[in-house]
Short mmCIF file of C-alpha atoms and ligand atoms in Angstrom, two decimals:
data_model
loop_
_atom_site.label_atom_id
_atom_site.label_comp_id
_atom_site.label_asym_id
_atom_site.label_seq_id
_atom_site.Cartn_x
_atom_site.Cartn_y
_atom_site.Cartn_z
CA MET A 16 19.81 -18.73 7.56
CA ALA A 17 19.08 -15.72 5.37
CA THR A 18 17.11 -13.82 8.01
CA GLN A 19 15.69 -14.61 11.43
CA ASP A 20 12.78 -16.63 10.08
CA VAL A 21 13.36 -17.49 6.40
CA GLU A 22 15.64 -20.35 5.46
CA THR A 23 17.74 -19.82 2.33
CA THR A 24 16.25 -22.95 0.80
CA GLN A 25 12.77 -21.42 1.12
CA ILE A 26 13.95 -18.66 -1.24
CA ILE A 27 16.15 -20.59 -3.66
CA ASN A 28 16.35 -24.34 -3.97
CA GLU A 29 19.52 -25.09 -5.93
CA ASP A 30 18.75 -28.80 -6.23
CA VAL A 31 15.34 -28.12 -7.76
CA ILE A 32 16.86 -25.69 -10.29
CA THR A 33 19.59 -28.12 -11.34
CA ARG A 34 17.11 -31.00 -11.58
CA THR A 35 14.61 -28.91 -13.54
CA LEU A 36 17.28 -28.03 -16.09
CA ASP A 37 18.47 -31.63 -16.32
CA GLU A 38 14.97 -32.99 -16.85
CA ALA A 39 13.65 -30.27 -19.19
CA ARG A 40 12.96 -31.34 -22.78
CA ALA A 41 12.36 -29.07 -25.75
CA PRO A 42 8.58 -28.82 -26.21
CA ASP A 43 7.06 -30.30 -29.37
CA ASP A 44 4.90 -27.96 -31.47
CA ALA A 45 1.66 -28.74 -29.65
CA ARG A 46 3.26 -28.31 -26.24
CA LEU A 47 4.93 -25.06 -27.36
CA GLU A 48 1.57 -23.71 -28.47
CA ARG A 49 0.04 -24.61 -25.07
CA LEU A 50 2.88 -22.90 -23.20
CA LEU A 51 2.63 -19.77 -25.33
CA ALA A 52 -1.17 -19.73 -24.90
CA LYS A 53 -0.72 -19.89 -21.15
CA ALA A 54 1.75 -17.01 -21.31
CA ARG A 55 -0.70 -15.01 -23.46
CA SER A 56 -3.36 -15.48 -20.76
CA LEU A 57 -1.01 -13.45 -18.49
CA ALA A 58 -0.99 -16.28 -15.96
CA GLY A 59 2.82 -16.42 -15.94
CA LEU A 60 4.91 -19.58 -16.31
CA THR A 61 6.28 -22.01 -13.76
CA VAL A 62 10.01 -22.49 -13.41
CA GLY A 63 9.69 -25.84 -15.20
CA GLN A 64 7.79 -24.30 -18.11
CA ALA A 65 10.40 -21.55 -18.44
CA ALA A 66 13.09 -24.27 -18.56
CA GLU A 67 11.28 -25.95 -21.46
CA LEU A 68 11.11 -22.69 -23.42
CA MET A 69 14.85 -22.15 -22.94
CA LEU A 70 15.37 -25.20 -25.17
CA VAL A 71 13.54 -23.73 -28.16
CA GLU A 72 16.20 -23.12 -30.83
CA GLU A 73 14.68 -23.26 -34.33
CA PRO A 74 14.24 -19.77 -35.86
CA GLU A 75 10.53 -20.21 -36.61
CA ARG A 76 9.67 -21.51 -33.15
CA LEU A 77 11.86 -18.85 -31.55
CA GLU A 78 9.98 -16.22 -33.51
CA ALA A 79 6.70 -17.57 -32.05
CA LEU A 80 8.22 -17.20 -28.60
CA PHE A 81 9.36 -13.63 -29.28
CA ALA A 82 5.99 -12.72 -30.79
CA THR A 83 4.28 -13.88 -27.59
CA ALA A 84 6.61 -11.77 -25.45
CA ARG A 85 5.94 -8.73 -27.67
CA GLU A 86 2.19 -9.29 -27.38
CA ILE A 87 2.36 -9.48 -23.56
CA LYS A 88 4.50 -6.38 -23.39
CA GLN A 89 1.97 -4.56 -25.60
CA ARG A 90 -1.04 -5.68 -23.58
CA ILE A 91 0.38 -4.70 -20.21
CA TYR A 92 2.65 -1.77 -21.02
CA GLY A 93 1.46 -0.63 -24.43
CA ASN A 94 3.98 1.66 -26.14
CA ARG A 95 4.97 3.44 -22.95
CA ILE A 96 8.61 3.55 -21.95
CA VAL A 97 9.57 5.16 -18.64
CA LEU A 98 12.90 7.02 -18.63
CA PHE A 99 15.37 7.61 -15.83
CA ALA A 100 19.02 8.34 -15.15
CA PRO A 101 21.37 6.71 -12.68
CA LEU A 102 23.08 9.14 -10.31
CA TYR A 103 26.30 7.67 -8.95
CA ILE A 104 26.74 8.91 -5.39
CA SER A 105 29.82 6.92 -4.46
CA ASN A 106 32.43 4.59 -5.92
CA GLU A 107 33.96 3.90 -2.51
CA CYS A 108 33.53 0.20 -1.85
CA VAL A 109 34.71 -2.42 0.59
CA GLY A 110 33.29 -5.08 -1.72
CA ASN A 111 35.69 -6.98 -3.93
CA CYS A 112 33.41 -8.12 -6.75
CA LEU A 113 35.79 -9.55 -9.35
CA TYR A 114 33.80 -8.05 -12.24
CA CYS A 115 33.44 -4.45 -11.01
CA SER A 116 35.80 -1.49 -11.29
CA PHE A 117 34.66 -0.25 -7.87
CA ARG A 118 36.13 -3.31 -6.13
CA ARG A 119 38.36 -2.57 -3.19
CA ASP A 120 41.53 -4.04 -4.74
CA ASN A 121 41.34 -1.76 -7.80
CA ALA A 122 43.98 0.71 -6.61
CA ASP A 123 43.88 2.71 -9.86
CA LEU A 124 40.41 4.13 -9.34
CA ASP A 125 39.98 7.61 -7.82
CA ARG A 126 37.49 7.20 -5.00
CA ARG A 127 34.90 9.65 -3.81
CA THR A 128 31.50 9.98 -2.20
CA LEU A 129 29.40 12.99 -3.16
CA ASP A 130 28.26 15.21 -0.30
CA PRO A 131 24.76 16.73 -0.29
CA THR A 132 25.97 19.94 -2.01
CA GLU A 133 27.51 17.93 -4.85
CA ILE A 134 24.39 15.76 -5.06
CA VAL A 135 22.26 18.88 -5.39
CA ARG A 136 24.53 20.12 -8.20
CA GLU A 137 24.26 16.87 -10.13
CA THR A 138 20.49 16.70 -9.56
CA ARG A 139 20.00 20.29 -10.69
CA TRP A 140 21.77 19.45 -13.97
CA LEU A 141 19.53 16.40 -14.44
CA VAL A 142 16.33 18.35 -13.71
CA GLU A 143 17.45 21.09 -16.11
CA HIS A 144 17.71 18.43 -18.82
CA GLY A 145 14.21 17.10 -18.17
CA TYR A 146 14.71 14.11 -15.90
CA LYS A 147 12.07 13.35 -13.26
CA ARG A 148 13.24 9.94 -12.04
CA LEU A 149 16.63 9.00 -10.63
CA LEU A 150 18.35 5.83 -9.51
CA LEU A 151 20.95 6.60 -6.84
CA VAL A 152 23.87 4.16 -6.95
CA PHE A 153 26.05 3.61 -3.88
CA GLY A 154 29.19 1.54 -3.35
CA ASP A 155 29.21 -0.57 -0.22
CA HIS A 156 31.22 1.52 2.24
CA PRO A 157 30.86 2.95 5.76
CA HIS A 158 30.65 6.41 4.12
CA ASN A 159 27.39 5.21 2.55
CA SER A 160 25.61 4.71 5.84
CA VAL A 161 21.81 4.76 6.01
CA GLU A 162 22.12 8.35 7.23
CA HIS A 163 24.06 9.27 4.08
CA MET A 164 21.49 7.50 1.90
CA ILE A 165 18.71 9.48 3.58
CA ALA A 166 20.67 12.74 3.12
CA ALA A 167 21.23 11.86 -0.56
CA VAL A 168 17.54 11.09 -1.21
CA GLU A 169 16.52 14.32 0.56
CA ALA A 170 19.11 16.33 -1.39
CA CYS A 171 17.62 15.05 -4.67
CA TYR A 172 14.06 15.89 -3.65
CA SER A 173 15.11 19.36 -2.42
CA VAL A 174 16.11 20.64 -5.86
CA ARG A 175 13.71 23.12 -7.51
CA VAL A 176 14.39 24.57 -10.94
CA GLY A 177 12.81 27.33 -13.06
CA GLU A 178 9.44 29.05 -13.06
CA HIS A 179 7.57 25.78 -12.57
CA GLU A 180 9.75 24.79 -9.61
CA ASP A 181 10.48 21.53 -11.34
CA GLY A 182 12.12 18.74 -9.45
CA ILE A 183 12.76 15.03 -9.16
CA ARG A 184 9.60 13.07 -8.41
CA ARG A 185 10.90 9.60 -7.80
CA VAL A 186 14.21 8.52 -6.33
CA ASN A 187 15.09 4.85 -6.44
CA VAL A 188 18.17 3.40 -4.79
CA ASN A 189 20.66 0.71 -5.82
CA ALA A 190 22.83 -0.22 -2.88
CA ALA A 191 24.08 -3.05 -0.72
CA PRO A 192 21.34 -4.80 1.28
CA LEU A 193 20.43 -3.18 4.59
CA SER A 194 19.29 -4.70 7.84
CA ARG A 195 15.58 -4.56 8.62
CA GLU A 196 16.27 -1.63 10.98
CA GLY A 197 18.18 0.13 8.17
CA PHE A 198 15.22 -0.24 5.82
CA GLU A 199 12.86 1.04 8.52
CA GLN A 200 15.07 4.11 8.91
CA LEU A 201 15.25 4.69 5.15
CA LYS A 202 11.54 4.34 4.39
CA PRO A 203 10.38 7.79 5.61
CA ALA A 204 12.86 9.48 3.22
CA GLY A 205 10.35 8.66 0.51
CA LEU A 206 12.36 6.44 -1.76
CA GLY A 207 10.65 4.53 -4.56
CA THR A 208 12.19 1.16 -5.39
CA PHE A 209 15.13 -0.34 -3.53
CA GLN A 210 17.26 -2.39 -5.93
CA ALA A 211 19.87 -4.98 -4.99
CA PHE A 212 20.90 -7.57 -7.55
CA GLN A 213 21.86 -11.05 -6.43
CA GLU A 214 24.36 -10.96 -9.37
CA THR A 215 24.39 -14.77 -9.50
CA TYR A 216 22.19 -17.10 -7.48
CA HIS A 217 24.66 -19.95 -7.91
CA ARG A 218 26.28 -20.13 -4.48
CA GLU A 219 29.62 -21.57 -5.53
CA THR A 220 30.07 -18.99 -8.31
CA TYR A 221 28.79 -16.23 -6.03
CA GLU A 222 31.40 -17.05 -3.41
CA ARG A 223 34.16 -17.06 -6.03
CA MET A 224 33.02 -13.71 -7.46
CA HIS A 225 32.78 -12.04 -4.04
CA PRO A 226 35.89 -13.19 -2.18
CA SER A 227 35.79 -10.68 0.69
CA GLY A 228 33.83 -7.90 2.34
CA PRO A 229 30.19 -8.00 3.45
CA LYS A 230 29.03 -9.02 -0.03
CA ALA A 231 30.82 -12.35 0.41
CA ASP A 232 27.83 -13.43 2.56
CA TYR A 233 25.46 -15.05 0.01
CA ASP A 234 22.69 -15.64 2.54
CA TRP A 235 22.65 -12.05 3.78
CA ARG A 236 22.26 -10.82 0.22
CA LEU A 237 19.61 -13.38 -0.69
CA GLY A 238 17.56 -12.44 2.38
CA VAL A 239 17.46 -8.75 1.44
CA TRP A 240 13.74 -8.69 0.54
CA ASP A 241 12.80 -10.71 3.60
CA ARG A 242 14.09 -7.75 5.60
CA CYS A 243 12.99 -4.99 3.22
CA LEU A 244 9.34 -5.96 2.71
CA PRO A 245 8.59 -6.49 6.41
CA ALA A 246 10.15 -3.04 7.00
CA GLY A 247 7.44 -1.52 4.79
CA ILE A 248 9.40 -0.82 1.59
CA ASP A 249 7.31 -2.77 -0.87
CA ASP A 250 8.67 -1.80 -4.29
CA VAL A 251 11.68 -4.05 -4.66
CA GLY A 252 14.02 -4.51 -7.63
CA LEU A 253 15.66 -7.87 -8.37
CA GLY A 254 18.41 -8.55 -10.87
CA VAL A 255 20.95 -10.97 -12.25
CA LEU A 256 24.26 -9.84 -13.70
CA TYR A 257 24.32 -11.99 -16.81
CA GLY A 258 27.78 -13.28 -17.65
CA LEU A 259 28.81 -14.59 -14.24
CA TYR A 260 27.23 -18.03 -14.56
CA ASP A 261 24.97 -20.12 -16.81
CA TRP A 262 22.08 -17.83 -17.87
CA ARG A 263 19.61 -20.70 -17.78
CA TRP A 264 20.38 -21.52 -14.18
CA ASP A 265 20.33 -17.91 -13.01
CA THR A 266 17.08 -17.12 -14.83
CA LEU A 267 15.28 -20.04 -13.17
CA ALA A 268 16.67 -18.93 -9.81
CA LEU A 269 15.47 -15.38 -10.41
CA LEU A 270 11.98 -16.74 -11.16
CA GLN A 271 12.10 -18.86 -8.00
CA HIS A 272 13.00 -15.73 -6.04
CA ALA A 273 10.03 -13.87 -7.56
CA ASP A 274 7.75 -16.82 -6.67
CA HIS A 275 9.01 -16.75 -3.09
CA LEU A 276 8.14 -13.05 -2.74
CA MET A 277 4.73 -13.49 -4.28
CA GLY A 278 4.00 -16.57 -2.15
CA ARG A 279 5.13 -15.10 1.13
CA TYR A 280 4.28 -11.39 0.84
CA ARG A 281 1.75 -11.27 -2.01
CA VAL A 282 4.11 -8.75 -3.63
CA GLY A 283 6.28 -9.81 -6.54
CA PRO A 284 9.28 -7.81 -7.66
CA HIS A 285 8.33 -4.31 -8.81
CA THR A 286 11.17 -4.44 -11.33
CA ILE A 287 13.65 -6.92 -12.71
CA SER A 288 16.99 -5.75 -14.13
CA VAL A 289 19.05 -7.83 -16.50
CA PRO A 290 22.45 -6.15 -16.76
CA ARG A 291 24.96 -7.94 -18.98
CA LEU A 292 28.58 -8.02 -17.94
CA GLU A 293 30.52 -5.20 -19.64
CA PRO A 294 34.25 -4.52 -19.70
CA ALA A 295 35.16 -2.73 -16.47
CA PHE A 296 38.35 -0.80 -15.85
CA GLY A 297 40.66 -2.80 -13.56
CA SER A 298 38.66 -6.03 -13.83
CA GLU A 299 40.22 -8.80 -15.87
CA PHE A 300 37.28 -11.09 -15.21
CA SER A 301 34.83 -8.69 -16.88
CA THR A 302 36.32 -9.52 -20.30
CA ASN A 303 37.38 -13.12 -19.65
CA SER A 304 34.31 -14.70 -18.15
CA PRO A 305 33.45 -18.06 -19.74
CA TRP A 306 29.75 -17.30 -19.26
CA LEU A 307 29.35 -14.12 -21.34
CA VAL A 308 25.85 -14.08 -22.87
CA GLY A 309 25.44 -13.53 -26.63
CA ASP A 310 22.69 -11.39 -28.17
CA ASP A 311 20.49 -14.32 -29.23
CA ASP A 312 20.46 -15.85 -25.76
CA PHE A 313 19.91 -12.44 -24.22
CA LYS A 314 16.76 -11.95 -26.30
CA LYS A 315 15.55 -15.33 -25.11
CA ILE A 316 16.19 -14.35 -21.47
CA VAL A 317 14.17 -11.15 -21.85
CA ALA A 318 11.29 -12.90 -23.61
CA ILE A 319 11.12 -15.73 -21.06
CA ILE A 320 11.16 -13.36 -18.09
CA ARG A 321 8.45 -11.26 -19.78
CA MET A 322 6.24 -14.33 -20.19
CA SER A 323 6.96 -15.72 -16.71
CA VAL A 324 6.28 -12.57 -14.66
CA PRO A 325 4.17 -10.37 -16.94
CA TYR A 326 3.23 -7.94 -14.17
CA THR A 327 6.82 -6.97 -13.33
CA GLY A 328 8.50 -3.93 -14.87
CA MET A 329 11.76 -4.71 -16.67
CA ILE A 330 14.67 -2.29 -16.82
CA LEU A 331 17.08 -1.87 -19.71
CA SER A 332 20.28 0.09 -19.10
CA THR A 333 22.69 1.97 -21.36
CA ARG A 334 25.05 -1.01 -21.18
CA GLU A 335 23.40 -2.10 -24.46
CA GLN A 336 23.99 -0.49 -27.90
CA PRO A 337 21.19 1.70 -29.40
CA ALA A 338 20.26 -0.64 -32.27
CA PHE A 339 20.04 -3.68 -30.01
CA ARG A 340 18.17 -1.65 -27.35
CA ARG A 341 15.49 -1.06 -29.98
CA GLU A 342 15.11 -4.77 -30.65
CA LEU A 343 15.12 -5.64 -26.94
CA MET A 344 12.62 -3.01 -25.93
CA GLU A 345 9.72 -4.52 -27.80
CA LEU A 346 10.37 -7.92 -26.20
CA GLY A 347 9.55 -6.73 -22.73
CA PHE A 348 11.18 -3.65 -21.29
CA SER A 349 9.10 -0.95 -19.66
CA GLN A 350 11.87 1.28 -18.28
CA VAL A 351 15.13 2.47 -19.84
CA SER A 352 17.95 4.68 -18.65
CA ALA A 353 19.18 7.41 -20.98
CA GLY A 354 22.17 9.74 -21.09
CA SER A 355 23.78 7.83 -18.22
CA LYS A 356 27.08 8.70 -16.56
CA THR A 357 28.46 5.99 -14.30
CA SER A 358 30.99 7.89 -12.18
CA PRO A 359 30.24 10.18 -9.21
CA GLY A 360 30.10 13.78 -10.45
CA GLY A 361 29.85 12.54 -14.05
CA TYR A 362 27.05 14.90 -15.16
CA THR A 363 28.56 18.22 -14.11
CA GLU A 364 32.31 17.75 -13.87
CA HIS A 365 33.29 16.13 -17.19
CA ASN A 366 36.60 14.96 -15.77
CA PRO A 367 38.28 12.81 -18.45
CA ASP A 368 40.26 10.95 -15.76
CA ASP A 369 37.17 9.65 -14.00
CA ALA A 370 36.70 5.99 -14.84
CA PRO A 371 33.10 4.89 -15.38
CA GLN A 372 31.88 1.82 -13.51
CA PHE A 373 31.69 -0.10 -16.79
CA GLU A 374 31.66 0.75 -20.49
CA VAL A 375 28.39 2.29 -21.56
CA GLY A 376 27.08 1.14 -24.97
CA ASP A 377 24.56 3.93 -25.63
CA HIS A 378 25.94 7.48 -25.59
CA ARG A 379 22.86 9.37 -26.81
CA ASP A 380 21.56 12.16 -24.60
CA LEU A 381 18.03 12.16 -23.18
CA ASP A 382 16.47 14.29 -25.93
CA GLU A 383 17.91 12.11 -28.68
CA VAL A 384 16.64 8.96 -26.95
CA MET A 385 13.18 10.57 -26.58
CA LEU A 386 13.16 11.56 -30.26
CA ASN A 387 14.25 8.10 -31.39
CA LEU A 388 11.59 6.49 -29.18
CA CYS A 389 8.90 8.66 -30.79
CA GLU A 390 10.17 7.83 -34.27
CA GLN A 391 9.76 4.16 -33.40
CA GLY A 392 6.19 4.74 -32.19
CA TYR A 393 6.90 4.60 -28.45
CA LEU A 394 5.44 6.98 -25.91
CA PRO A 395 8.19 8.23 -23.55
CA SER A 396 6.92 8.66 -19.99
CA PHE A 397 8.12 10.26 -16.77
CA CYS A 398 5.05 9.16 -14.88
CA THR A 399 5.47 8.85 -11.13
CA ALA A 400 1.79 8.82 -10.20
CA CYS A 401 1.47 5.29 -8.76
CA TYR A 402 4.01 5.74 -6.07
CA ARG A 403 2.66 9.12 -5.05
CA SER A 404 -0.95 7.90 -5.06
CA GLY A 405 -0.07 4.99 -2.79
CA ARG A 406 -0.30 2.42 -5.59
CA THR A 407 2.72 0.39 -4.46
CA GLY A 408 3.39 -3.15 -3.31
CA GLU A 409 0.36 -5.41 -3.09
CA HIS A 410 -2.01 -2.66 -4.22
CA PHE A 411 0.10 -2.12 -7.35
CA MET A 412 0.20 -5.88 -8.00
CA GLU A 413 -3.61 -6.11 -7.82
CA LEU A 414 -3.86 -3.56 -10.60
CA ALA A 415 -0.84 -4.64 -12.60
CA LYS A 416 -1.62 -8.35 -12.69
CA PRO A 417 -4.77 -8.13 -14.80
CA GLY A 418 -3.25 -5.26 -16.79
CA ASP A 419 -5.63 -2.68 -15.24
CA ILE A 420 -2.80 -0.33 -14.44
CA GLN A 421 -3.12 0.82 -18.07
CA THR A 422 -6.13 2.92 -17.02
CA PHE A 423 -3.77 5.21 -15.14
CA CYS A 424 -0.54 4.72 -17.04
CA LEU A 425 -1.51 5.90 -20.50
CA PRO A 426 -3.07 9.24 -19.38
CA ASN A 427 -0.23 9.89 -16.92
CA ALA A 428 2.41 9.06 -19.50
CA LEU A 429 0.80 11.53 -21.91
CA ILE A 430 0.63 14.33 -19.32
CA SER A 431 4.22 13.85 -18.13
CA PHE A 432 5.48 13.69 -21.72
CA ARG A 433 3.64 16.92 -22.62
CA GLU A 434 5.48 18.60 -19.70
CA TYR A 435 8.80 17.48 -21.15
CA LEU A 436 7.89 18.76 -24.60
CA LEU A 437 6.87 22.14 -23.22
CA ASP A 438 9.87 22.60 -20.93
CA TYR A 439 12.92 20.76 -22.24
CA ALA A 440 12.56 19.20 -25.69
CA SER A 441 14.36 20.22 -28.89
CA PRO A 442 12.09 21.55 -31.68
CA GLU A 443 12.46 18.27 -33.57
CA THR A 444 11.36 16.22 -30.55
CA VAL A 445 8.38 18.54 -30.02
CA VAL A 446 7.08 17.81 -33.53
CA GLU A 447 7.49 14.04 -33.23
CA GLY A 448 6.27 14.07 -29.62
CA GLU A 449 3.02 15.91 -30.35
CA ARG A 450 2.30 13.41 -33.12
CA ILE A 451 2.76 10.57 -30.62
CA ILE A 452 0.54 12.29 -28.04
CA ALA A 453 -2.31 12.76 -30.53
CA GLN A 454 -2.03 9.16 -31.69
CA HIS A 455 -2.11 7.74 -28.14
CA LEU A 456 -4.83 10.04 -26.87
CA ALA A 457 -7.11 8.56 -29.49
CA GLN A 458 -6.37 5.09 -28.10
CA ILE A 459 -7.94 5.79 -24.67
CA ASP A 460 -11.11 3.69 -24.76
CA SER A 461 -13.09 5.36 -22.00
CA ASP A 462 -14.64 8.68 -23.06
CA ALA A 463 -14.55 9.93 -19.48
CA ILE A 464 -10.85 9.19 -19.01
CA ARG A 465 -10.00 10.63 -22.44
CA ARG A 466 -11.80 13.86 -21.56
CA GLN A 467 -10.07 14.01 -18.16
CA THR A 468 -6.72 13.50 -19.88
CA GLU A 469 -7.42 16.17 -22.49
CA GLU A 470 -8.33 18.59 -19.74
CA LYS A 471 -5.08 17.88 -17.85
CA LEU A 472 -3.04 18.19 -21.04
CA ARG A 473 -4.67 21.59 -21.62
CA ARG A 474 -3.97 22.75 -18.08
CA THR A 475 -0.36 21.63 -18.48
CA GLU A 476 -0.12 23.72 -21.63
CA GLN A 477 -1.44 26.68 -19.66
CA GLY A 478 1.35 26.37 -17.10
CA GLU A 479 0.18 23.91 -14.42
CA ARG A 480 2.60 21.11 -13.62
CA ASP A 481 2.61 17.68 -12.03
CA LEU A 482 -0.99 16.80 -12.90
CA TYR A 483 -1.95 13.15 -12.92
CA ILE A 484 -4.88 10.79 -12.61
N1 LIG B 19 27.08 -1.61 -3.88
C1 LIG B 19 25.90 -2.10 -4.50
C2 LIG B 19 25.65 -3.54 -4.14
O1 LIG B 19 26.26 -4.06 -3.23
O2 LIG B 19 24.82 -4.13 -4.81
C3 LIG B 19 25.91 -2.06 -5.98
C4 LIG B 19 26.48 -0.97 -6.68
S1 LIG B 19 27.06 -1.58 -8.24
C5 LIG B 19 27.82 -0.13 -8.63
C6 LIG B 19 25.55 -1.74 -9.17
C7 LIG B 19 25.47 -2.94 -10.08
O3 LIG B 19 26.36 -2.79 -11.15
C8 LIG B 19 25.84 -4.26 -9.49
O4 LIG B 19 24.81 -4.81 -8.72
C9 LIG B 19 26.20 -5.10 -10.71
O5 LIG B 19 25.11 -5.91 -11.13
C10 LIG B 19 26.47 -4.05 -11.80
N2 LIG B 19 27.83 -4.22 -12.35
C11 LIG B 19 28.98 -4.31 -11.67
N3 LIG B 19 30.01 -4.50 -12.52
C12 LIG B 19 29.50 -4.55 -13.77
C13 LIG B 19 30.06 -4.75 -15.07
N4 LIG B 19 31.35 -4.97 -15.26
N5 LIG B 19 29.21 -4.76 -16.13
C14 LIG B 19 27.89 -4.56 -15.97
N6 LIG B 19 27.32 -4.35 -14.75
C15 LIG B 19 28.11 -4.36 -13.66
#
């Protein structure tokens, strides 16, 4: 049993996944065209249809698949890319995940949990560099109780910087699954998305990867959203750690999990993360796994998820190298982290002895990432309007599914980006950024919304902050 009333097999059916993969055949050209047309209609794909697309190998047919993913990403998310930074609160962990440097048996790692004063210091640094959205990362440890999570979220929101009293506007959390009561306690702190990755849905592999500690309980982890959603936290973030098991199997399971949420709660995942296994200090497995995923397969994963759940935001981390991030972004990502440090205290303390959680592939700072995004035609965004206007969960899905969320997203992206240009950007980024703003303003179809946006951009220029539609 995953929770009191949801059987594990209602969430993931391992037999169905294995059978679907066994029975899937590569689509012929006509079938491929039908599948891609269905994806283009934004109706999503079934698990079986996704399995068929996984078998497409020929460069020309693969390019048709990628082109469809790019088109869907454009239609739903346009050129907007939302930016955030992870803030590591604690590397103390009773988990023993074989692939992670935070695992309990890694005796060479210095352990610590930031207190609220240290969290405020890190947050202040991030606000002073222009960030508006954070992802708090916690190891699984009694020091990271729900009370500490609440204190951490509140510490982040408490920071005010400069004449505009700037601060963090959305705090998401990545942590071990809580009980329903824990989620109920956490909700009033005002967090955005709660993320917990299943890592691998394949039970046997999962149990091998997580030999001890609370994370060893596959069913407890799998039932996380069946406790979280009923507790009223309705922006939930799913993920697979690619490299632990067969990517085909885990991707189908991830899609089954999304189907379960949509079927039972009418709320699909708000975001999906697709971290790839990176070398981690003190983890032999992280470099030796037989299931490491190559770049070509990774692109296929991103494209197939994009087509299968078009309404779900996808998150790309700094695990990937800049050049590859560029290629991946257009296939489906709507959020990226930038300038990340993956050790507690990493932004303000610069301690060379602190081991990061894993090796980061992109070392550019936020301003450089913003500049590069503009040069590639993207519109960087710090928008946090949906969450603060109550557009979460089912309400968000109603807007996101037909792509209507664009009505709000483009204006709000422009306004939040103008704030960044006025307050934090380098002169070079200002020039490129203003070009991008002008170009995208002209793309707002509705005269009324364009005028409203222009007015809010003007008021931002005159010193008002945090305006949105
Ligand atoms: N304690 C939290 C939990 O129980 O989920 C998670 C914190 S962990 C620091 C955050 C995520 O990092 C994990 O869910 C995992 O997917 C990812 N991760 C761990 N080791 C990694 C590695 N070697 N390479 C890439 N990502 C890794």
